[in-house]
Every structure is written in C-alpha cells, then in structure tokens.
Amino acid sequence: MALEPSDVQRAAHLARLAMNDADATGYVDDLGRILAMVDQLQEVDTDGVAPLAHPLDTTQRLRADEVTERDQRDHFQRVAPAVENGLYLVPRVVE
Amino acid sequence: MHDKTLTQLARALADGETSSRELTETLLGRIDRLDGRLNSFISVTHEQALAAADAADALRAKGQAGPLTGLPLALKDIFCTNGVKTSCGSKMLDNFIAPYDATVVEKLNAAGTVSLGKTNMDEFAMGSSNENSHYGPVKNPWDLNAVPGGSSGGSAAAVAAGLVPAAMGTDTGGSIRQPAAFCGITGLKPTYGRVSRYGIIAYASSLDQAGPMARSAEDCALLLGTIAGHDLRDSTSVARGVPDYTAELGESLSGLKIGLPKEYFGDGLAPEVEQAVREAIKVYESLGASVHEVSLPHTHYAIPAYYVIAPAEASSNLSRYDGVRFGHRCDAPSDLIDLYKRSRDEGFGEEVKRRILIGTHTLSEGFFDAYYTKAQQVRRLIRQDFIDAFEEVDVLMGPASPTPAFDLGANKDPVSMYLQDIYTIAVNLAGIPGISVPAGFAGQRPIGLQILGPHFAESQLLNVAHQFQQATDWHQRRPALAEESA
C-alpha cells in the first residue's frame, strides 16, 4: 500500500504531532519502506489462526472495584507544567 | 574491586573485607573519571548512593544484612525512581522527577542494594544502538568507535567498563540481550510477566520485560530472584512462585538436548559470529549435551510482525505525553490542540515519532485488519514455532545478533537497523526467556551466544549459561579502558 504525504498528515493529526508539509514529505520515504517491509506479512497463510494479544495467551485478571490507592494529588501535580487549586491548567477551550 | 562479580562482592562484604561505603565511593570515582568517554549514565546519584551505602553498612553492623545488602548497581533510566530524574532518554521527560518507585526499584531497595544512578538508553527504548538518546550516544568500552547496542546500551557499557557490577535493563525486542552481546556481558530477558512492569515507562506493553545485566549468569540468577514475582499493580505479572534461581546452578548438562534453529544460521550472519557460536556449541557437547537441528519456520516474519505490534502499542502508550500533566510543554500554546501537537513535536525525537506514526497509521480505520489483526495472527504462529521446537529439545542456541557491534553512525537507514534484531525479536513475540552470554571476539568486539528456553524455564537457562561460564573465560575478559588507572 503506497503511502502519500496526506496519509502521514492524517496519522500525525490523529497522533497529535505537529507536522508541516516538508516534514510529512520527509517521512513518506522512511514510513513507506517500513510498511513495505511489514507487508511481507501478507505472504503468510493465517486462515483460521486466532490473533494472539498476550504472549502467555491469558486474559487480564479482574479485581473488585474498590479504592486501593490513597489520594496523592498534590504529590503528583508537583511534576505538572501548570496547576492551580489542584487543577491542571490548559488554554481556554470554551469561550 | 571494580572487576569483581556481584557474588564475589557479596562475599567480600560479608567477610568484612570491604564496606558498602568503600565500594560505592570507589565506583562513583570510576564513573566520575571514566564515564565522560562512554556517556553511559544520564544521572549519577552520588548523595543518595552514599546514604544508601551507609544504611546498608549500618544494617550489616546490626547483623541484619541479606545476600544483596550493600551491593552497588545501576538502573536503566526507564525505571521510575522516587525523587530522581527519570528521562527514558527523551527530551519529553528531561524535567520529570518520578514521584514513585517502580516495583523493581522497590524490591532492589528492600534487598539493600545501592543504586549509583540512571543509565543512558535509546529514547523510550526504541533503538538497537543507543544512538537515539536525547543525551547523546553511548560508546562501547571495548572500542569507542563502536555502538554498545540498544536500547539498554548505557547499562551494558557501564557493566563492561567496571563502573557497576550489574545493571537493570528492559527488553522489548532484544534490548537486554543485544547490548549484552555487544559489550561482552551476560544479560537475561525473563519470561513475559515474570517481572512486574509497574513503574517501568511503557513502550510496547505486551512485549516489555525487565531483567538483569551482569558479569555472570550466577549474578543474573541472584538478581532475578530479587526482582521477579507477582505484583497486584501489574495485571500482566504472573501469579506464580519465585524459585531460588541459584539452586539449579551446578547441575550437570549431561543429556541436555540443544536445538540449533536452521533459520538462525543463514544469510546475513557474520562468519566470525557463526564461528564463535559453533565453537561454543562444541563446548556444550564436551559437557555432555547433544545437538539437533530444528526449524522455526516463521522466523522471517518476526520483524514485520513486531513492527506492526510494537509501534501500535507505542502509539497508544505514548499518547499520555500531552504537555498537561507532566513532561515537556511548548511555550505559549494558542489552543489545546496546539499545546498537544507542539509539545509532542518538540519533546519526541525522530525514531519515536516514526514509530508513533507507523502505529497510528496501522491502527487507523481501514488498515487495522490488514496490519494489526494479521500481525497478531502471525504472532501466534511464531509462538507456536517455539512451542513445537521445545517438544524436541530443552533449549535453543544461536547468535544474539548477526554481527558484532557496528560502528557509530554506520546504520542510518531505519529498516536496516530493524533487521539487526532478527534473532532476538521473535523471543519477545513468543514471551519466552532468553539470555546472552559472552562467547568470543571479532577483533576487539565481543560476540554473544543466545540461549532460549520454554516459558518460565529461567532456572534451567541460567544453569546452562553458568555451566558454559565454568568451562570458558570469555565472561572474565575486560576491556582495556576498564583497567586504566588514570
């Protein structure tokens, strides 16, 4: 599947990565060759093979829905770029 | 003192020949003197190390020392360490002081070990040469023109150079075993789920696993016993007892069946690597093992499957770096989307962005089944190859890497760099354990023998490696740089 700069722009937007047209063109070649390498998977007959999500083929354990962590908001917010009154500050979203 | 194994140092501490304080000061001095040439550390934690060493000595004075009390080591900068910068080799986390300890760190601290600092690595563990670090490349102590391997390149170089007797690494596609091979040390990737991933900065969660890097298999056994075990805070950690991994060291290899996967001795394997591996296998035959050819027919598809699954998981895991809660934030964002996009563009390096883009693309609407579902199906076939092989033989052996350490700057093309991991990557997809042990040299550059075992066969794997190290002295070789007195 050939890759176009618009595909790169689309992925960059979905991944929330700033990307100008020059950057996108630069990535087309590398990403295109990676995808061409990956496309070798299509040679493998996988009819009737169940996808493997976990190397031990087990499912996630469940636990009771109980609070097990103590509140450490102030401690954790110490590494935040901008906080006020326990809230994370971001540019205004709603006018 | 700097060239001793953990086991030897533990004895020296127990016999009162040295103190943790003395050991720690000696090694910190070596780091200060030598690491300018290697760049193996991102942070050296002098004060915390000396305080931990004094605490260990005090514990010993009270007769309360355990087997690891007072032993120095280093941590790859991917392990969250309370109160210490944990950068993961990225500009994104250059300002991140971890507010808690990873389970591995907690267990090592509880055992009384002394961390000297955080080692350099490829950014977010994405790389095979340590050239993708925001903090600059690490040099191989055997040859400063060579890479140390990656992504745990700082850990491997620090152990090889005699800066620490052991270090913790992580391995998602070979990131413990390949740098161990390139630097002439012993590195173990345990079975997926054997060691808790809690507090280890996530790259690809279905593949990531932490393990020890040290100067002998015996030391790896000692460390694995300390860090392994079930953890309620990692739902993928396995609820299974932790054996004494040193207990089987010393068992005879008579009757051991070794499988040589024919796909691991094909095109692209450097002749000097093949020769060293075949010599090592002769040593095993002399120890009573038998050798059988086996096939892992889907080997060729491991790298393609990995480069769908790992970037897909990475694109999801790395979405947490949003410039809001921690990590890098761009200046003067105009709106929320601008904040996300520029913070991430500025904080991530090239290779990380490449993998995020690949993962985002393959998971996006219209591509998911052709890439992700297909890769997961192939993953099952790759895992089945190993399960079938272990019906026939006890362990598999082959090279850890197709070549010895390559020159810094030699592999500019991402796809050719990815192909370097041909012998290690399938192991993560299958979730089985693997160890690399020193097995010779190509000129000055070390060569690693990789030994693979079935799920949870670490005890046997460690003994198979240990017996080789009783019969050979490759693991005792030290680079000239480590012996400089300067």
Coordinates of C-alpha atoms in Angstrom, one line a residue:
Chain A
M1 CA 0.0 0.0 0.0
A2 CA 1.8 3.2 -1.2
L3 CA 1.9 6.0 1.3
E4 CA 1.1 9.6 0.4
P5 CA 2.1 12.8 2.3
S6 CA -1.6 13.1 3.1
D7 CA -1.6 9.7 4.9
V8 CA 1.3 11.0 7.0
Q9 CA -0.5 14.2 7.8
R10 CA -3.6 12.2 8.7
A11 CA -1.6 10.0 11.1
A12 CA 0.2 13.0 12.5
H13 CA -3.0 14.7 13.3
L14 CA -4.5 11.6 14.9
A15 CA -1.4 11.2 17.0
R16 CA -1.4 15.0 17.8
L17 CA 2.0 15.6 16.4
A18 CA 2.7 19.0 14.8
M19 CA 3.8 18.4 11.2
N20 CA 4.3 20.8 8.3
D21 CA 4.2 19.7 4.6
A22 CA 8.0 19.5 4.3
D23 CA 8.2 17.1 7.4
A24 CA 5.4 15.0 6.0
T25 CA 7.2 14.6 2.7
G26 CA 10.4 13.6 4.6
Y27 CA 8.6 10.9 6.4
V28 CA 6.9 9.4 3.4
D29 CA 10.1 7.6 2.2
D30 CA 11.0 6.1 5.6
L31 CA 7.5 5.1 6.6
G32 CA 6.8 3.7 3.1
R33 CA 9.8 1.4 3.3
I34 CA 8.9 0.3 6.8
L35 CA 5.3 -0.5 5.6
A36 CA 6.8 -2.3 2.6
M37 CA 8.8 -4.5 5.0
V38 CA 5.7 -5.1 7.1
D39 CA 3.7 -6.0 4.0
Q40 CA 5.6 -9.3 3.9
L41 CA 3.1 -10.5 6.5
Q42 CA 0.6 -10.8 3.7
E43 CA 2.5 -13.9 2.4
V44 CA 1.7 -15.9 5.5
D45 CA -1.4 -18.1 5.4
T46 CA -3.3 -17.2 8.6
D47 CA -6.7 -18.7 7.7
G48 CA -8.3 -19.9 10.9
V49 CA -5.5 -18.6 13.2
A50 CA -6.7 -16.7 16.2
P51 CA -4.9 -13.4 16.9
L52 CA -2.6 -13.6 19.8
A53 CA -2.8 -10.5 22.1
H54 CA -0.9 -11.8 25.1
P55 CA 2.3 -14.0 24.8
L56 CA 1.0 -16.4 27.5
D57 CA -2.4 -16.4 25.8
T58 CA -4.1 -15.5 29.1
T59 CA -6.7 -12.8 29.7
Q60 CA -6.5 -9.9 32.1
R61 CA -7.4 -10.8 35.7
L62 CA -10.3 -8.9 37.2
R63 CA -10.4 -7.5 40.7
A64 CA -13.1 -6.0 42.9
D65 CA -14.0 -2.4 42.1
E66 CA -12.6 -0.9 45.3
V67 CA -10.5 2.1 46.0
T68 CA -7.0 0.9 46.8
E69 CA -4.9 4.0 46.2
R70 CA -4.7 6.9 48.6
D71 CA -5.1 10.4 47.3
Q72 CA -1.7 11.8 46.3
R73 CA -2.9 14.6 44.1
D74 CA -0.6 17.3 45.4
H75 CA 2.4 15.0 45.2
F76 CA 1.7 14.0 41.6
Q77 CA 0.9 17.5 40.5
R78 CA 4.3 18.7 41.6
V79 CA 5.6 17.5 38.2
A80 CA 2.9 19.2 36.2
P81 CA 3.7 22.2 33.9
A82 CA 0.9 24.4 35.3
V83 CA -1.7 23.8 38.1
E84 CA -3.9 26.0 40.2
N85 CA -6.1 24.9 43.1
G86 CA -5.5 21.3 42.3
L87 CA -6.5 21.7 38.6
Y88 CA -4.3 21.3 35.5
L89 CA -4.2 24.5 33.5
V90 CA -4.6 24.4 29.7
P91 CA -5.5 27.1 27.2
R92 CA -9.2 28.1 27.3
V93 CA -11.3 25.5 25.5
V94 CA -14.8 27.1 25.9
E95 CA -15.2 30.8 25.1
Chain B
M1 CA 37.3 -4.3 43.3
H2 CA 35.7 -2.9 40.1
D3 CA 36.1 -6.1 38.1
K4 CA 34.5 -8.5 40.6
T5 CA 31.1 -10.1 40.2
L6 CA 28.2 -9.4 42.5
T7 CA 28.7 -12.8 44.0
Q8 CA 32.3 -12.0 44.8
L9 CA 31.5 -8.6 46.2
A10 CA 28.7 -10.1 48.4
R11 CA 31.3 -12.4 49.9
A12 CA 33.8 -9.5 50.4
L13 CA 31.1 -7.5 52.2
A14 CA 30.1 -10.5 54.3
D15 CA 33.7 -11.2 55.3
G16 CA 34.3 -7.6 56.2
E17 CA 37.0 -7.1 53.5
T18 CA 35.2 -4.0 52.4
S19 CA 32.2 -1.9 53.2
S20 CA 29.4 -0.7 51.0
R21 CA 30.6 2.8 51.6
E22 CA 34.1 2.0 50.3
L23 CA 32.7 0.1 47.3
T24 CA 30.3 2.9 46.5
E25 CA 32.9 5.6 46.7
T26 CA 35.3 3.6 44.6
L27 CA 32.8 3.1 41.8
L28 CA 31.4 6.6 41.9
G29 CA 35.0 7.7 41.5
R30 CA 35.4 5.5 38.5
I31 CA 32.2 6.9 37.0
D32 CA 33.4 10.4 37.5
R33 CA 36.8 9.6 35.9
L34 CA 35.8 7.3 33.0
D35 CA 32.2 8.0 32.0
G36 CA 33.0 11.2 30.2
R37 CA 34.3 9.0 27.4
L38 CA 31.4 6.5 27.5
N39 CA 28.3 8.6 28.3
S40 CA 26.7 5.5 29.9
F41 CA 24.9 7.5 32.7
I42 CA 22.3 10.1 32.4
S43 CA 22.2 10.8 36.1
V44 CA 24.7 9.8 38.8
T45 CA 23.1 10.0 42.2
H46 CA 26.1 10.5 44.4
E47 CA 24.3 11.6 47.6
Q48 CA 21.5 9.0 47.5
A49 CA 24.1 6.3 46.8
L50 CA 26.3 7.2 49.7
A51 CA 23.3 7.4 52.0
A52 CA 22.1 4.0 50.9
A53 CA 25.6 2.6 51.3
D54 CA 25.8 3.9 54.9
A55 CA 22.4 2.5 55.7
A56 CA 23.5 -0.9 54.3
D57 CA 26.7 -0.9 56.4
A58 CA 24.6 0.0 59.5
L59 CA 22.3 -2.9 58.8
R60 CA 25.2 -5.2 58.4
A61 CA 26.7 -4.0 61.7
K62 CA 23.5 -4.9 63.4
G63 CA 23.7 -8.4 61.8
Q64 CA 20.6 -7.8 59.6
A65 CA 22.3 -7.9 56.2
G66 CA 20.7 -10.0 53.4
P67 CA 22.5 -11.6 50.4
L68 CA 22.4 -8.3 48.4
T69 CA 22.7 -5.8 51.1
G70 CA 25.2 -3.0 50.2
L71 CA 25.8 -4.2 46.6
P72 CA 26.0 -1.3 44.1
L73 CA 24.2 -1.3 40.8
A74 CA 22.6 1.0 38.2
L75 CA 19.2 1.3 36.7
K76 CA 18.3 2.0 33.1
D77 CA 16.6 5.4 33.0
I78 CA 13.3 3.7 32.2
F79 CA 12.6 2.6 35.8
C80 CA 10.7 5.3 37.8
T81 CA 12.9 6.2 40.8
N82 CA 11.2 8.3 43.5
G83 CA 12.8 11.8 43.7
V84 CA 15.2 11.1 40.9
K85 CA 15.0 12.3 37.3
T86 CA 13.6 9.5 35.1
S87 CA 14.0 10.7 31.5
C88 CA 13.6 7.5 29.4
G89 CA 16.3 9.0 27.2
S90 CA 13.8 11.6 26.0
K91 CA 13.6 15.4 26.0
M92 CA 10.0 14.8 26.7
L93 CA 10.9 13.7 30.3
D94 CA 14.0 15.7 30.8
N95 CA 12.2 17.6 33.6
F96 CA 10.4 14.6 35.0
I97 CA 11.3 13.7 38.7
A98 CA 9.5 10.4 39.2
P99 CA 7.0 10.7 42.2
Y100 CA 7.2 7.0 43.0
D101 CA 9.4 3.8 42.6
A102 CA 8.9 1.1 40.1
T103 CA 8.3 -2.3 41.7
V104 CA 11.7 -3.5 40.5
V105 CA 13.3 -0.5 42.3
E106 CA 11.2 -1.0 45.4
K107 CA 12.4 -4.7 45.6
L108 CA 16.0 -3.8 45.0
N109 CA 15.9 -1.1 47.7
A110 CA 14.2 -3.6 50.1
A111 CA 17.0 -6.0 49.4
G112 CA 19.5 -3.3 50.4
T113 CA 21.2 -2.7 47.0
V114 CA 22.7 0.7 46.3
S115 CA 21.8 2.5 43.1
L116 CA 24.6 4.6 41.7
G117 CA 22.4 6.2 39.1
K118 CA 20.4 6.0 35.9
T119 CA 21.9 4.7 32.7
N120 CA 21.6 6.0 29.1
M121 CA 19.3 4.4 26.6
D122 CA 17.6 4.8 23.3
E123 CA 14.7 7.2 23.6
F124 CA 11.7 5.3 25.0
A125 CA 13.7 2.1 24.5
M126 CA 13.3 2.4 20.7
G127 CA 16.6 1.5 19.1
S128 CA 19.3 -1.0 18.7
S129 CA 22.4 1.2 19.0
N130 CA 21.8 3.8 21.8
E131 CA 22.2 6.5 19.1
N132 CA 18.6 7.6 19.6
S133 CA 19.1 9.1 23.1
H134 CA 18.4 12.8 23.7
Y135 CA 21.5 12.6 25.9
G136 CA 23.8 11.6 23.1
P137 CA 25.1 8.1 22.0
V138 CA 26.9 5.7 24.4
K139 CA 30.3 4.4 23.3
N140 CA 31.3 0.7 23.5
P141 CA 34.0 0.3 26.2
W142 CA 35.7 -2.3 24.0
D143 CA 36.1 0.1 21.1
L144 CA 35.0 3.7 21.4
N145 CA 34.2 3.8 17.7
A146 CA 31.5 1.1 18.1
V147 CA 28.0 1.3 19.5
P148 CA 27.2 -0.5 22.7
G149 CA 23.9 -1.8 21.3
G150 CA 20.5 -0.8 22.5
S151 CA 18.2 0.1 23.9
S152 CA 19.9 -0.8 27.2
G153 CA 23.2 0.4 25.9
G154 CA 24.2 2.5 29.0
S155 CA 23.6 -0.4 31.3
A156 CA 25.7 -2.8 29.2
A157 CA 28.5 -0.3 28.8
A158 CA 28.6 0.6 32.5
V159 CA 28.9 -3.1 33.5
A160 CA 31.5 -3.8 30.9
A161 CA 33.6 -0.8 31.8
G162 CA 33.7 -1.8 35.5
L163 CA 31.6 1.2 36.6
V164 CA 29.0 -1.1 38.3
P165 CA 29.0 -4.8 38.7
A166 CA 25.4 -5.1 37.5
A167 CA 22.6 -3.0 36.0
M168 CA 18.9 -3.4 35.3
G169 CA 17.7 -3.3 31.7
T170 CA 14.5 -3.8 29.8
D171 CA 13.9 -5.9 26.6
T172 CA 11.1 -5.4 24.2
G173 CA 12.8 -6.8 21.1
G174 CA 16.3 -7.6 22.2
S175 CA 17.2 -4.5 24.3
I176 CA 18.9 -6.5 27.1
R177 CA 20.4 -9.4 25.0
Q178 CA 21.9 -7.5 22.1
P179 CA 23.7 -4.8 24.1
A180 CA 24.9 -7.6 26.5
A181 CA 26.3 -9.3 23.4
F182 CA 27.9 -6.2 22.0
C183 CA 29.6 -5.3 25.4
G184 CA 30.7 -8.8 26.4
I185 CA 28.4 -9.2 29.5
T186 CA 25.6 -11.5 30.5
G187 CA 22.0 -10.3 30.0
L188 CA 18.8 -12.1 30.8
K189 CA 15.3 -11.4 29.4
P190 CA 12.9 -13.3 31.6
T191 CA 9.6 -14.8 30.5
Y192 CA 6.9 -12.1 29.8
G193 CA 5.1 -11.4 33.1
R194 CA 7.9 -12.8 35.3
V195 CA 8.9 -9.3 36.5
S196 CA 6.4 -6.6 37.2
R197 CA 6.3 -3.8 34.7
Y198 CA 4.8 -1.3 37.3
G199 CA 6.7 1.9 37.1
I200 CA 8.7 0.9 34.0
I201 CA 7.9 3.5 31.4
A202 CA 5.9 1.6 28.8
Y203 CA 6.9 1.1 25.2
A204 CA 5.0 -2.0 24.0
S205 CA 3.2 -3.5 26.9
S206 CA 2.6 -7.0 25.5
L207 CA 6.4 -7.3 24.9
D208 CA 8.2 -5.3 27.6
Q209 CA 10.1 -7.2 30.2
A210 CA 12.8 -6.2 32.7
G211 CA 15.9 -8.2 33.5
P212 CA 19.4 -8.2 34.9
M213 CA 22.6 -7.4 33.1
A214 CA 25.8 -8.5 34.9
R215 CA 29.2 -10.2 34.7
S216 CA 27.9 -13.8 35.1
A217 CA 24.9 -16.0 34.9
E218 CA 25.2 -16.6 38.6
D219 CA 24.8 -12.9 39.2
C220 CA 21.8 -12.7 36.9
A221 CA 20.2 -15.6 39.0
L222 CA 20.8 -13.7 42.2
L223 CA 19.2 -10.6 40.8
L224 CA 16.3 -12.3 39.1
G225 CA 15.3 -13.9 42.4
T226 CA 15.1 -10.4 43.9
I227 CA 13.1 -8.7 41.2
A228 CA 10.7 -11.5 40.0
G229 CA 7.3 -12.1 41.3
H230 CA 3.6 -11.3 41.1
D231 CA 2.5 -7.7 41.6
L232 CA -1.1 -6.6 42.1
R233 CA -0.1 -3.3 40.4
D234 CA 0.7 -5.0 37.1
S235 CA -2.2 -7.1 35.9
T236 CA 0.1 -8.9 33.4
S237 CA 2.6 -10.1 36.1
V238 CA 2.2 -13.8 36.6
A239 CA 0.9 -15.2 39.8
R240 CA 3.4 -18.0 40.2
G241 CA 6.0 -18.7 42.9
V242 CA 9.6 -17.5 42.5
P243 CA 12.1 -20.3 42.8
D244 CA 15.6 -19.9 44.1
Y245 CA 17.2 -19.3 40.7
T246 CA 20.7 -20.2 42.1
A247 CA 19.5 -23.6 43.3
E248 CA 19.9 -25.4 39.9
L249 CA 23.3 -23.8 39.2
G250 CA 25.7 -26.7 39.3
E251 CA 23.5 -29.4 37.7
S252 CA 25.2 -31.4 35.1
L253 CA 24.3 -30.8 31.4
S254 CA 24.7 -34.5 30.6
G255 CA 21.8 -35.4 28.3
L256 CA 20.8 -31.8 27.6
K257 CA 19.2 -31.5 24.2
I258 CA 20.3 -28.4 22.3
G259 CA 18.4 -27.2 19.2
L260 CA 20.0 -25.1 16.6
P261 CA 17.3 -23.3 14.6
K262 CA 18.5 -23.5 11.0
E263 CA 17.0 -20.1 10.3
Y264 CA 19.4 -18.6 12.7
F265 CA 22.5 -19.6 10.7
G266 CA 21.5 -18.3 7.3
D267 CA 22.2 -15.3 5.1
G268 CA 23.4 -12.1 6.8
L269 CA 25.2 -13.9 9.7
A270 CA 28.8 -12.6 10.0
P271 CA 31.3 -15.5 9.6
E272 CA 33.2 -14.6 12.8
V273 CA 29.9 -14.7 14.8
E274 CA 28.9 -18.0 13.3
Q275 CA 32.3 -19.4 14.1
A276 CA 32.2 -18.3 17.8
V277 CA 28.7 -19.7 18.2
R278 CA 29.7 -23.1 16.7
E279 CA 32.8 -23.2 19.0
A280 CA 30.5 -22.5 22.0
I281 CA 28.3 -25.4 20.9
K282 CA 31.3 -27.7 20.8
V283 CA 32.0 -26.7 24.4
Y284 CA 28.4 -27.8 25.3
E285 CA 29.0 -31.1 23.5
S286 CA 32.1 -31.7 25.6
L287 CA 29.8 -31.1 28.7
G288 CA 27.6 -33.9 27.6
A289 CA 24.9 -32.1 25.6
S290 CA 23.6 -33.3 22.3
V291 CA 22.9 -31.1 19.3
H292 CA 19.9 -31.2 17.0
E293 CA 18.9 -29.1 14.0
V294 CA 15.4 -27.6 14.4
S295 CA 13.3 -25.2 12.4
L296 CA 11.4 -22.1 13.4
P297 CA 9.7 -21.7 10.0
H298 CA 8.1 -18.2 10.7
T299 CA 11.4 -16.6 11.7
H300 CA 11.4 -14.4 8.7
Y301 CA 8.1 -12.8 9.7
A302 CA 9.1 -11.8 13.2
I303 CA 10.4 -8.4 12.3
P304 CA 7.4 -7.5 10.1
A305 CA 5.0 -8.6 12.9
Y306 CA 7.0 -6.7 15.5
Y307 CA 7.0 -3.5 13.5
V308 CA 3.2 -3.6 13.5
I309 CA 2.6 -4.7 17.1
A310 CA 5.3 -2.6 18.9
P311 CA 4.5 0.7 17.2
A312 CA 0.8 0.1 17.6
E313 CA 1.2 -0.3 21.3
A314 CA 3.7 2.5 21.5
S315 CA 1.3 4.9 19.7
S316 CA -1.2 4.2 22.4
N317 CA 1.2 4.2 25.4
L318 CA 2.9 7.4 24.3
S319 CA -0.4 9.3 24.0
R320 CA -0.1 10.1 27.7
Y321 CA 2.6 12.7 26.9
D322 CA 0.3 15.6 26.3
G323 CA 2.1 18.5 27.9
V324 CA -0.6 18.8 30.5
R325 CA 0.2 16.5 33.5
F326 CA 3.9 16.0 33.3
G327 CA 6.8 16.3 30.9
H328 CA 7.7 18.8 28.2
R329 CA 5.2 21.6 27.4
C330 CA 5.7 24.0 24.5
D331 CA 5.8 27.8 25.0
A332 CA 2.7 30.0 24.6
P333 CA 0.2 27.5 23.1
S334 CA -2.6 29.1 21.2
D335 CA -5.2 26.4 22.0
L336 CA -5.4 22.9 23.4
I337 CA -4.6 21.2 20.1
D338 CA -1.6 23.4 19.5
L339 CA -0.5 22.6 23.1
Y340 CA -0.6 18.8 22.4
K341 CA 0.9 19.0 18.9
R342 CA 3.8 21.3 19.6
S343 CA 4.6 19.8 23.0
R344 CA 4.8 16.3 21.4
D345 CA 6.7 17.5 18.3
E346 CA 9.3 19.2 20.4
G347 CA 9.5 16.5 23.1
F348 CA 9.9 13.4 20.9
G349 CA 12.9 12.5 18.7
E350 CA 12.8 11.2 15.2
E351 CA 12.7 7.5 15.8
V352 CA 9.9 7.8 18.4
K353 CA 7.8 10.0 16.0
R354 CA 8.4 7.5 13.2
R355 CA 7.0 4.6 15.4
I356 CA 4.1 6.7 16.7
L357 CA 3.2 7.5 13.1
I358 CA 3.5 3.9 11.9
G359 CA 1.4 2.7 14.9
T360 CA -1.2 5.4 14.4
H361 CA -1.4 4.6 10.7
T362 CA -1.7 0.8 11.1
L363 CA -4.4 1.1 13.8
S364 CA -6.4 3.7 11.8
E365 CA -9.7 3.0 10.1
G366 CA -9.4 0.9 7.0
F367 CA -5.9 -0.5 7.9
F368 CA -6.5 -2.3 11.2
D369 CA -7.3 -5.8 10.0
A370 CA -4.7 -5.8 7.2
Y371 CA -1.9 -4.9 9.7
Y372 CA -2.8 -5.3 13.3
T373 CA -5.0 -8.4 13.2
K374 CA -2.7 -10.0 10.7
A375 CA 0.4 -9.3 12.8
Q376 CA -1.3 -10.9 15.9
Q377 CA -2.2 -14.0 13.9
V378 CA 1.4 -14.3 12.7
R379 CA 2.5 -13.7 16.3
R380 CA 0.6 -16.9 17.3
L381 CA 2.4 -18.9 14.5
I382 CA 5.8 -17.6 15.7
R383 CA 5.0 -18.6 19.3
Q384 CA 3.8 -22.0 18.1
D385 CA 7.2 -22.5 16.3
F386 CA 8.9 -22.2 19.7
I387 CA 6.4 -24.4 21.5
D388 CA 6.9 -27.1 18.8
A389 CA 10.7 -26.8 19.0
F390 CA 10.7 -27.3 22.7
E391 CA 8.8 -30.6 22.2
E392 CA 12.0 -31.8 20.6
V393 CA 14.8 -30.1 22.6
D394 CA 15.4 -28.5 26.0
V395 CA 17.0 -25.2 24.9
L396 CA 17.7 -23.4 21.6
M397 CA 21.1 -21.8 20.8
G398 CA 22.3 -19.3 18.2
P399 CA 23.8 -15.9 17.8
A400 CA 22.3 -12.9 19.8
S401 CA 23.0 -10.6 16.9
P402 CA 24.0 -11.2 13.2
T403 CA 27.1 -9.0 13.6
P404 CA 29.4 -7.8 16.4
A405 CA 28.9 -4.2 17.5
F406 CA 28.8 -1.9 14.4
D407 CA 30.4 1.5 14.1
L408 CA 28.7 4.6 15.5
G409 CA 26.8 6.2 12.6
A410 CA 27.0 3.1 10.4
N411 CA 23.3 2.3 10.3
K412 CA 21.4 5.4 9.1
D413 CA 18.6 3.6 7.5
P414 CA 15.7 2.6 9.9
V415 CA 14.8 -0.6 8.1
S416 CA 18.4 -2.0 8.1
M417 CA 18.7 -1.1 11.8
Y418 CA 15.5 -3.0 12.5
L419 CA 16.9 -6.1 10.7
Q420 CA 19.7 -6.2 13.3
D421 CA 17.2 -7.7 15.8
I422 CA 16.4 -10.7 13.6
Y423 CA 17.5 -13.2 16.3
T424 CA 16.0 -11.5 19.4
I425 CA 12.7 -10.1 18.3
A426 CA 10.7 -13.4 17.9
V427 CA 11.5 -14.2 21.6
N428 CA 9.5 -11.2 22.8
L429 CA 6.6 -12.0 20.5
A430 CA 6.6 -15.6 21.9
G431 CA 7.2 -14.3 25.5
I432 CA 9.9 -16.9 26.3
P433 CA 13.1 -16.2 28.2
G434 CA 16.4 -15.7 26.6
I435 CA 20.0 -15.0 27.8
S436 CA 23.1 -13.7 26.0
V437 CA 26.5 -14.8 27.3
P438 CA 29.9 -13.8 26.1
A439 CA 31.3 -16.4 23.6
G440 CA 34.3 -14.8 21.8
F441 CA 35.5 -11.8 19.9
A442 CA 35.7 -10.4 16.4
G443 CA 38.9 -8.4 16.8
Q444 CA 38.2 -6.3 19.9
R445 CA 34.5 -6.6 19.7
P446 CA 32.6 -9.2 21.8
I447 CA 30.3 -11.8 20.4
G448 CA 27.2 -13.1 22.3
L449 CA 25.7 -16.6 22.3
Q450 CA 22.0 -16.5 22.8
I451 CA 20.3 -19.3 24.7
L452 CA 16.5 -19.6 24.7
G453 CA 14.2 -21.8 26.8
P454 CA 10.5 -22.5 27.2
H455 CA 8.2 -20.2 29.3
F456 CA 9.4 -20.0 32.9
A457 CA 12.5 -22.1 32.3
E458 CA 14.8 -19.4 33.7
S459 CA 16.4 -21.8 36.3
Q460 CA 17.5 -24.2 33.6
L461 CA 18.5 -21.4 31.2
L462 CA 20.7 -19.8 33.9
N463 CA 22.4 -23.1 34.7
V464 CA 23.0 -23.8 31.0
A465 CA 24.7 -20.4 30.8
H466 CA 26.5 -20.9 34.1
Q467 CA 28.0 -24.2 33.1
F468 CA 29.4 -22.5 30.0
Q469 CA 31.0 -19.9 32.2
Q470 CA 32.6 -22.7 34.3
A471 CA 34.2 -24.1 31.2
T472 CA 35.2 -20.8 29.4
D473 CA 36.6 -17.4 30.5
W474 CA 35.0 -15.1 27.9
H475 CA 32.9 -13.5 30.6
Q476 CA 36.0 -12.7 32.6
R477 CA 37.6 -10.6 29.8
R478 CA 37.6 -6.9 30.5
P479 CA 38.2 -4.0 28.0
A480 CA 41.5 -2.1 28.3
L481 CA 39.5 1.0 29.3
A482 CA 38.3 -0.7 32.4
E483 CA 41.8 -1.4 33.6
E484 CA 43.1 2.2 33.1
S485 CA 44.3 3.5 36.5
A486 CA 44.1 7.2 35.5

